[in-house]
XYZ file of C-alpha atoms in Angstrom:
565
model
C 25.951 0.101 -14.224
C 25.577 3.951 -14.456
C 28.119 5.926 -12.499
C 27.873 4.393 -8.565
C 24.510 3.203 -9.303
C 22.507 0.034 -10.979
C 19.347 0.677 -13.102
C 16.518 -1.528 -14.114
C 12.918 -1.380 -15.179
C 10.957 -1.361 -11.967
C 9.364 -4.594 -10.635
C 6.464 -2.485 -9.186
C 5.425 -0.699 -12.433
C 5.045 -1.135 -15.985
C 7.958 0.783 -17.629
C 10.173 0.135 -20.784
C 12.802 2.883 -19.925
C 14.694 2.185 -16.507
C 13.580 4.458 -13.609
C 14.767 2.218 -10.863
C 17.809 2.548 -9.500
C 20.078 0.783 -6.702
C 22.583 3.024 -4.731
C 25.254 0.782 -4.103
C 26.995 3.120 -1.647
C 24.062 3.803 0.243
C 22.687 0.159 0.185
C 19.267 1.233 -0.934
C 16.765 1.179 -3.885
C 14.672 3.956 -5.235
C 12.252 4.159 -8.112
C 11.799 7.303 -9.773
C 8.665 6.605 -11.745
C 6.170 5.112 -9.025
C 8.042 6.445 -6.024
C 8.934 2.806 -4.372
C 12.302 2.813 -2.032
C 13.796 0.911 0.558
C 16.499 -1.582 1.326
C 17.040 -5.081 0.547
C 14.740 -6.256 3.203
C 11.937 -3.978 1.958
C 12.476 -4.884 -1.556
C 12.004 -8.600 -0.757
C 8.992 -8.078 1.636
C 7.351 -6.202 -1.093
C 8.175 -8.481 -3.959
C 7.150 -11.565 -2.597
C 4.477 -10.425 0.186
C 6.272 -11.346 3.255
C 7.047 -10.074 6.640
C 10.690 -8.952 7.959
C 11.689 -12.223 9.464
C 11.020 -14.221 6.352
C 12.771 -11.845 3.852
C 15.685 -12.165 6.037
C 15.200 -16.014 5.985
C 15.215 -15.956 2.123
C 18.288 -13.673 1.785
C 20.327 -15.581 4.309
C 19.489 -18.751 2.297
C 20.124 -17.339 -1.105
C 23.498 -15.738 0.160
C 24.391 -19.223 1.794
C 24.490 -17.632 5.376
C 23.392 -18.677 8.458
C 20.317 -16.687 10.306
C 21.382 -15.312 13.660
C 21.069 -17.485 16.839
C 19.209 -17.265 19.849
C 22.336 -15.708 21.620
C 22.959 -12.966 18.823
C 19.240 -12.242 18.788
C 16.772 -13.133 21.214
C 14.060 -10.858 19.816
C 13.871 -12.098 16.589
C 14.327 -15.984 17.668
C 11.024 -15.085 19.793
C 9.305 -13.874 16.674
C 10.260 -16.907 14.747
C 9.139 -19.257 17.273
C 5.527 -17.185 17.564
C 5.253 -17.116 13.545
C 6.190 -21.030 13.403
C 3.776 -21.803 16.103
C 0.836 -19.725 14.431
C 1.692 -21.704 11.105
C 1.499 -25.147 12.669
C -1.670 -24.096 14.435
C -3.309 -23.109 10.939
C -1.813 -26.417 9.450
C -3.437 -28.552 12.167
C -6.694 -26.593 12.092
C -7.155 -26.710 8.103
C -6.315 -30.458 8.371
C -9.024 -30.748 11.232
C -11.524 -28.833 9.263
C -11.109 -30.712 5.933
C -11.250 -34.075 7.608
C -14.443 -32.696 9.112
C -16.292 -32.402 5.755
C -14.894 -35.299 3.961
C -16.228 -37.623 6.867
C -19.448 -36.006 7.292
C -21.661 -36.676 4.349
C -24.963 -35.623 6.032
C -23.600 -32.525 7.422
C -25.163 -29.136 6.368
C -21.721 -27.767 4.871
C -21.149 -30.956 2.846
C -25.031 -30.534 1.612
C -24.484 -26.772 0.707
C -21.170 -27.674 -1.543
C -23.289 -30.474 -3.333
C -26.335 -27.963 -4.052
C -23.448 -25.483 -5.093
C -22.315 -27.926 -7.404
C -18.456 -27.915 -6.078
C -16.823 -30.952 -7.218
C -14.496 -33.411 -4.913
C -11.301 -32.156 -6.829
C -11.860 -28.569 -5.926
C -12.723 -29.530 -2.316
C -9.419 -30.722 -2.250
C -7.518 -28.175 -4.228
C -8.746 -25.502 -2.081
C -8.583 -27.806 1.333
C -12.080 -26.596 1.852
C -13.497 -27.432 5.293
C -16.386 -27.708 8.030
C -16.352 -26.704 11.668
C -19.443 -28.752 13.124
C -19.560 -27.447 16.592
C -17.792 -24.931 18.924
C -15.930 -27.272 21.393
C -14.387 -29.973 19.207
C -11.619 -27.721 17.648
C -9.925 -26.386 21.052
C -10.199 -29.724 22.481
C -8.136 -31.191 19.252
C -5.645 -28.486 19.568
C -5.124 -29.088 22.926
C -4.362 -32.594 22.600
C -1.889 -31.774 20.127
C -0.110 -29.702 22.574
C -1.172 -26.314 21.451
C -1.443 -23.449 23.974
C -4.623 -21.363 24.306
C -2.724 -18.236 23.609
C -1.244 -19.833 20.249
C -4.564 -20.840 19.060
C -6.144 -17.135 19.835
C -2.755 -15.710 18.090
C -3.740 -17.702 15.114
C -6.846 -16.350 15.034
C -9.140 -19.528 15.281
C -10.265 -20.105 18.806
C -11.669 -17.252 20.951
C -12.487 -16.894 24.594
C -15.903 -16.438 26.172
C -16.635 -14.266 29.253
C -16.653 -17.210 31.389
C -13.053 -17.916 30.196
C -13.658 -20.887 27.885
C -12.300 -21.594 24.822
C -14.718 -21.803 21.602
C -14.116 -22.278 18.055
C -14.032 -18.949 16.390
C -16.039 -20.171 13.146
C -18.250 -22.415 14.818
C -20.841 -24.273 12.734
C -19.507 -22.553 9.397
C -18.135 -24.016 6.043
C -14.573 -23.100 6.088
C -12.579 -21.587 3.002
C -8.949 -21.562 3.860
C -7.249 -18.397 2.675
C -3.515 -19.147 1.477
C -0.405 -16.788 1.055
C 1.641 -16.687 -2.098
C 3.833 -19.687 -1.019
C 0.983 -21.965 -0.453
C 0.894 -21.698 3.549
C -2.450 -21.328 5.078
C -2.702 -18.036 7.035
C -6.270 -17.307 7.556
C -9.890 -18.658 7.350
C -13.421 -17.315 5.989
C -16.226 -18.849 7.426
C -19.607 -18.953 5.872
C -22.787 -19.658 7.421
C -24.815 -22.365 5.539
C -28.113 -22.079 8.034
C -29.347 -18.761 6.902
C -30.004 -17.690 10.575
C -30.742 -13.958 10.486
C -28.806 -13.451 13.994
C -25.460 -14.898 12.345
C -23.421 -12.769 9.886
C -23.010 -14.493 6.713
C -19.013 -14.500 6.940
C -16.961 -14.505 9.563
C -13.039 -13.717 8.597
C -10.106 -14.141 10.464
C -8.832 -10.700 12.035
C -5.479 -9.391 11.331
C -2.725 -11.829 12.926
C 1.176 -12.092 12.774
C 0.968 -13.846 9.574
C -1.906 -12.290 7.973
C -3.080 -9.013 6.579
C -6.256 -8.946 4.587
C -4.901 -5.648 2.620
C -2.472 -7.951 1.143
C -3.793 -11.276 0.273
C -6.260 -12.290 -2.516
C -8.152 -15.675 -2.712
C -6.280 -17.966 -5.175
C -3.143 -15.893 -5.716
C -1.026 -18.816 -4.703
C -2.268 -20.569 -8.181
C -1.362 -17.809 -10.100
C 2.286 -17.972 -9.091
C 2.445 -21.411 -10.342
C 0.951 -20.302 -13.746
C 3.530 -17.487 -13.788
C 6.273 -20.027 -13.414
C 4.956 -22.029 -16.110
C 4.609 -18.762 -18.484
C 1.011 -19.409 -18.653
C -0.407 -16.248 -17.234
C -1.204 -12.902 -19.559
C -4.314 -11.778 -17.870
C -5.948 -12.235 -14.173
C -9.594 -12.120 -13.854
C -11.060 -10.960 -10.388
C -14.215 -12.106 -9.274
C -15.549 -11.264 -5.844
C -16.529 -14.434 -3.575
C -14.592 -17.663 -2.678
C -17.495 -19.834 -4.661
C -16.957 -17.589 -7.680
C -13.344 -18.313 -7.694
C -13.744 -21.993 -7.032
C -16.311 -22.347 -9.961
C -13.990 -20.499 -12.186
C -11.391 -22.848 -11.672
C -13.580 -26.080 -11.785
C -14.400 -24.682 -15.343
C -10.702 -24.694 -16.181
C -10.258 -20.921 -15.925
C -7.431 -20.876 -13.250
C -6.338 -17.435 -13.939
C -9.012 -16.295 -11.517
C -8.710 -14.690 -8.022
C -11.164 -13.247 -5.531
C -11.343 -10.084 -3.483
C -13.241 -11.814 -1.052
C -15.855 -9.035 -0.504
C -13.112 -6.471 0.574
C -11.885 -3.331 -1.374
C -8.991 -3.824 -3.479
C -6.156 -2.049 -1.801
C -2.728 -0.977 -3.335
C -1.078 -3.645 -1.791
C -3.466 -6.051 -3.671
C -2.973 -4.106 -6.907
C 1.120 -4.345 -6.565
C 0.820 -8.183 -5.825
C -1.243 -8.403 -9.257
C 1.293 -6.295 -11.200
C 4.083 -8.583 -10.281
C 2.505 -11.341 -12.181
C 0.555 -9.826 -15.113
C 0.002 -6.353 -16.677
C -3.739 -7.171 -17.605
C -6.375 -7.499 -15.526
C -10.282 -8.200 -16.245
C -12.921 -7.206 -13.323
C -16.108 -9.449 -13.150
C -17.724 -8.443 -9.706
C -21.255 -8.758 -8.998
C -23.796 -6.654 -10.876
C -25.859 -5.124 -7.765
C -25.056 -1.722 -6.614
C -22.523 -2.765 -3.971
C -20.460 -4.737 -7.026
C -20.887 -1.626 -9.191
C -19.138 0.986 -6.488
C -16.720 -1.927 -5.890
C -15.795 -2.027 -9.658
C -15.431 1.792 -9.956
C -13.140 1.726 -7.106
C -11.135 -1.317 -8.128
C -10.561 0.482 -11.487
C -9.320 3.573 -9.640
C -6.729 1.205 -7.471
C -5.544 -0.786 -10.401
C -5.111 2.119 -12.886
C -3.142 4.338 -10.466
C -0.510 1.490 -11.065
C -0.815 1.272 -14.721
C -2.538 -2.020 -15.048
C -4.447 -2.366 -18.222
C -8.214 -2.822 -16.771
C -11.234 -4.296 -18.530
C -14.621 -4.742 -17.297
C -17.408 -7.589 -17.709
C -20.436 -6.774 -16.324
C -23.093 -9.523 -15.934
C -26.589 -8.938 -16.908
C -28.426 -9.327 -13.546
C -31.439 -10.913 -15.417
C -29.300 -13.912 -16.456
C -27.098 -14.044 -13.499
C -26.186 -12.230 -10.461
C -22.538 -13.702 -10.166
C -19.800 -15.664 -12.490
C -20.852 -18.883 -10.573
C -24.615 -18.576 -11.410
C -23.335 -17.584 -14.975
C -21.327 -20.796 -15.646
C -24.126 -22.911 -14.192
C -26.788 -21.354 -16.593
C -24.910 -20.576 -19.744
C -21.531 -22.563 -19.261
C -17.859 -22.090 -19.906
C -17.648 -21.017 -23.484
C -20.119 -18.403 -23.303
C -18.389 -17.132 -20.049
C -15.245 -16.968 -22.068
C -16.697 -14.988 -24.845
C -17.712 -12.514 -22.139
C -14.252 -12.170 -21.059
C -12.876 -11.785 -24.711
C -15.384 -9.016 -25.375
C -14.548 -7.189 -21.847
C -14.923 -3.378 -22.200
C -12.077 -0.957 -21.743
C -12.423 0.343 -17.955
C -12.813 4.251 -18.953
C -15.254 3.209 -21.701
C -17.122 1.366 -19.030
C -17.080 4.328 -16.786
C -18.165 6.786 -19.247
C -21.020 4.556 -20.577
C -22.097 3.271 -17.203
C -21.967 7.005 -15.281
C -23.842 8.265 -18.049
C -26.879 6.366 -16.899
C -27.196 8.531 -13.929
C -28.209 11.643 -16.040
C -31.017 12.471 -18.392
C -28.644 13.991 -21.418
C -31.498 15.613 -23.037
C -31.497 18.122 -20.078
C -28.714 20.674 -20.625
C -28.206 20.980 -16.938
C -27.621 17.232 -16.454
C -25.701 17.264 -19.837
C -23.102 19.929 -18.489
C -22.613 17.695 -15.072
C -22.110 14.700 -17.164
C -19.650 16.625 -19.302
C -17.378 17.625 -16.349
C -17.504 14.400 -14.398
C -16.270 12.573 -17.975
C -13.843 14.867 -18.648
C -12.349 14.847 -15.093
C -12.071 11.008 -15.206
C -10.451 11.042 -18.799
C -7.923 13.738 -17.607
C -7.306 11.749 -14.395
C -5.836 8.261 -16.205
C -5.208 8.909 -20.044
C -2.180 9.662 -21.988
C -3.056 12.244 -24.783
C -3.612 9.447 -27.480
C -6.170 7.854 -25.192
C -7.897 11.421 -24.357
C -8.494 11.897 -28.206
C -10.478 8.097 -27.947
C -12.339 8.815 -24.919
C -13.292 12.391 -26.014
C -14.770 10.630 -28.967
C -16.835 8.486 -26.863
C -18.259 11.629 -24.652
C -18.793 13.577 -28.025
C -21.267 10.764 -29.524
C -23.258 11.013 -26.064
C -23.421 14.415 -25.725
C -23.446 15.691 -29.221
C -21.279 18.445 -28.670
C -18.181 19.680 -30.923
C -15.215 17.624 -29.971
C -13.206 21.112 -29.926
C -15.546 22.323 -27.139
C -14.851 19.067 -25.298
C -10.939 19.478 -25.593
C -11.274 23.006 -24.407
C -13.290 22.237 -21.491
C -10.791 19.795 -20.391
C -7.590 22.321 -20.681
C -9.833 25.041 -18.843
C -10.862 22.605 -16.207
C -7.032 21.293 -15.881
C -6.126 25.116 -15.705
C -8.355 26.110 -12.808
C -7.487 23.095 -10.993
C -3.597 23.872 -11.279
C -4.397 27.756 -10.543
C -6.119 26.870 -7.362
C -3.390 24.512 -6.179
C -0.740 27.247 -6.818
C -2.839 29.789 -5.126
C -2.820 27.409 -1.879
C 0.763 26.553 -2.307
C 1.820 30.364 -2.412
C 0.252 30.867 0.787
C 1.453 27.857 2.478
C 5.364 28.282 1.096
C 6.540 31.566 1.415
C 10.103 32.402 0.114
C 11.502 32.403 3.719
C 9.906 29.229 4.489
C 11.140 27.525 1.088
C 14.552 28.805 1.894
C 14.487 27.282 5.551
C 12.925 24.115 4.194
C 15.601 23.785 1.333
C 18.483 24.451 3.740
C 17.060 21.959 6.252
C 16.880 19.353 3.252
C 20.651 20.280 1.774
C 22.075 20.196 5.367
C 20.520 16.774 6.447
C 21.594 15.230 3.096
C 25.135 16.613 3.724
C 24.825 14.977 7.018
C 23.617 11.758 5.591
C 26.157 11.312 2.765
C 29.072 12.392 5.303
C 30.142 15.451 3.635
C 29.936 17.677 7.252
C 30.436 16.218 10.733
C 30.345 19.125 12.734
C 26.401 19.353 13.191
C 26.204 20.827 16.500
C 26.003 24.591 15.484
C 23.218 23.159 13.258
C 20.710 22.127 16.284
C 19.035 25.442 16.086
C 17.442 24.822 13.038
C 15.771 21.512 14.032
C 14.356 22.168 17.495
C 10.787 21.816 15.843
C 8.478 18.758 16.001
C 8.686 17.346 12.331
C 10.458 14.518 10.546
C 13.344 16.413 9.697
C 14.083 17.227 13.145
C 13.487 13.665 13.960
C 15.908 12.480 11.296
C 18.393 15.096 12.536
C 18.282 13.669 16.092
C 18.891 10.048 14.711
C 21.878 11.256 12.538
C 23.267 13.338 15.345
C 22.785 10.191 17.842
C 24.739 8.054 15.408
C 27.546 10.686 15.072
C 28.012 11.127 18.788
C 28.334 7.653 19.684
C 30.560 6.949 17.024
C 28.172 4.504 15.349
C 28.125 3.812 11.343
C 25.307 4.788 9.362
C 23.865 4.938 5.814
C 20.767 5.278 3.774
C 19.590 1.613 4.234
C 19.175 2.402 8.211
C 16.854 5.317 7.475
C 14.065 2.548 5.790
C 14.424 0.436 9.127
C 13.809 3.599 11.420
C 11.218 5.790 9.234
C 8.049 5.239 7.145
C 9.557 6.847 4.074
C 6.815 7.930 1.372
C 7.477 8.933 -2.280
C 8.143 12.655 -2.292
C 8.227 12.961 1.497
C 10.648 15.430 3.164
C 12.906 12.256 4.226
C 12.860 11.053 0.515
C 13.702 14.514 -0.517
C 16.755 14.333 1.720
C 17.984 10.803 0.426
C 17.693 11.838 -3.157
C 19.051 15.323 -2.888
C 21.228 16.066 -5.956
C 24.166 17.737 -4.927
C 25.666 20.380 -7.510
C 29.295 20.523 -8.257
C 31.990 20.557 -5.583
C 33.011 24.170 -5.885
C 28.976 25.448 -5.916
C 28.278 23.125 -2.831
C 30.922 24.376 -0.901
C 29.892 28.222 -1.492
C 26.153 27.174 -1.008
C 27.184 25.117 2.185
C 29.123 28.286 3.702
C 26.282 30.344 2.811
C 23.683 28.303 4.099
C 25.216 28.025 7.615
C 25.535 31.802 7.991
C 21.926 32.050 6.814
C 21.122 29.390 9.513
C 22.845 31.393 12.246
C 20.798 34.521 11.000
C 17.556 32.558 11.246
C 18.480 31.278 14.720
C 18.949 34.943 15.719
C 15.860 36.332 14.065
C 14.032 33.608 15.724
C 15.678 34.741 19.087
C 14.758 38.265 18.365
C 11.112 37.576 17.782
C 10.980 35.512 21.099
C 12.464 38.459 22.894
C 9.713 40.731 21.501
C 7.088 38.554 22.853
C 8.823 38.162 26.075
C 9.047 42.303 26.436
C 5.575 42.620 25.615
C 4.434 40.287 28.161
C 7.102 41.893 31.023
C 5.530 42.729 34.099
C 8.379 45.208 35.444
C 10.719 47.820 34.205
C 13.691 45.608 34.710
C 12.511 42.835 32.432
C 11.752 45.119 29.960
C 14.928 46.880 29.851
C 17.005 43.398 29.870
C 14.956 42.507 26.965
C 15.821 45.609 25.110
C 19.440 45.234 25.974
C 19.397 41.653 24.611
C 17.280 42.946 21.383
C 19.981 45.653 20.840
C 22.807 43.311 20.698
C 21.082 40.740 18.827
C 20.385 43.215 16.093
C 23.570 44.258 15.930
C 24.932 40.981 15.477
C 22.355 40.301 12.799
C 23.472 43.596 11.000
C 26.926 42.542 11.327
C 26.353 38.893 9.645
C 24.395 40.579 6.783
C 27.368 42.919 6.164
C 29.751 39.881 6.001
C 27.816 37.929 3.266
């Protein structure tokens, strides 16, 4: 505890000095390192990768409280019922597909798995299944009492133009996708007949329980390793079979991105379990691009990233490499994985002819920009040494170029900012933030006189309306409520309101008094501008004279206000 807050190292980024603050009076958290913020429900949702209702359930259980009854919250109970039914549909579907595979020794799906040398143990561990036709699954689920809309909501059944139900993954090999708690939330169906008119993979669309931006294949097994204190590094591969092949070889700290780009949500889930990552994606051009993007995403939240690049002449993916060279050689590759920045520097150099001065200059600019993007000062020296060896230019010249590039970037940004943020606009913005923070923390309550400052269509005016409504209806409010009603991003305007740093009481009172006077002046000047515009568009002398009279009165008020300051 420090003052009115509790401080800790942030669970969402790698830090040694605590910058994660929990404000007891406002009932919210804020990390001043990575910018994450929210209330207790947001915290549990982010930590455990669950939806709002599940977060409430977990907190209620932890606190020994009962969940709200249907009488108390009909909407929440309806949502819970929908979610529960979806999970029940998915469990029944998983069992159906899995039994199909186990009981059909001659099916194309079973033959495909035998060809890929997937063991019975892995089929059981990953609950792999088979869809043998388009009709049997919906019939089976109807017999179990599920409604068509429940099957469709779960993403396992579709409806054709004639209104008939069909298996969404008809005649495919089925890979269930589990959430962090081991519940099936989706499927990936792979075509095994290689028909050109059929997409190779068919995946579950987003549902009430599945968001592809947050789920990684095999992540549920990592949580078990973490609990057993057996997880230091996470290996990321591309496909389902690659993950399964690694697990079959005993390399169980492997997960798959399922052919989709790694998202920030994925990266945060990974960081909750380990700080070290090895990327081993396919060696083709698409895999190369995915590797670059994944590095940027993972490094952005301070994960230590290394890269393994498979020799395409030996194997195109981890599964093929394990079959050809075995576990020991694959582990040797992982142990010798290249630092991700080294990888980018060497790999990007392949695009250029470094004997050409023009190409050399392009490469230097690209390399220096990349180094400055992620590296600490000490790391920069190391990476500059790598570039120096390739381009044969004195390292001092590279240092100077990096400083020059950074200066130009900052100067350009400042020029843009100076145009967008004049002194007057900045004062008005700062005033809005200070006043809203004063309302939020209940330092002022008479807010009607401020309404003219918040009549524009922006997020601060929306926040003002929210707080004004609470005050006018005598409803209690605190910071925690904002996270339920607004999308609050790091360093956004509302984030600045929440984290406004009040000066001492004496200074604050003077500042508040001066600000309210300035706000009134601002409103009068805005009205004066509107009157000028109205006068210029007047069609009669009477209208013009009326505008002139009002303008004269306003100007006198403005002069009087200024003289009293």
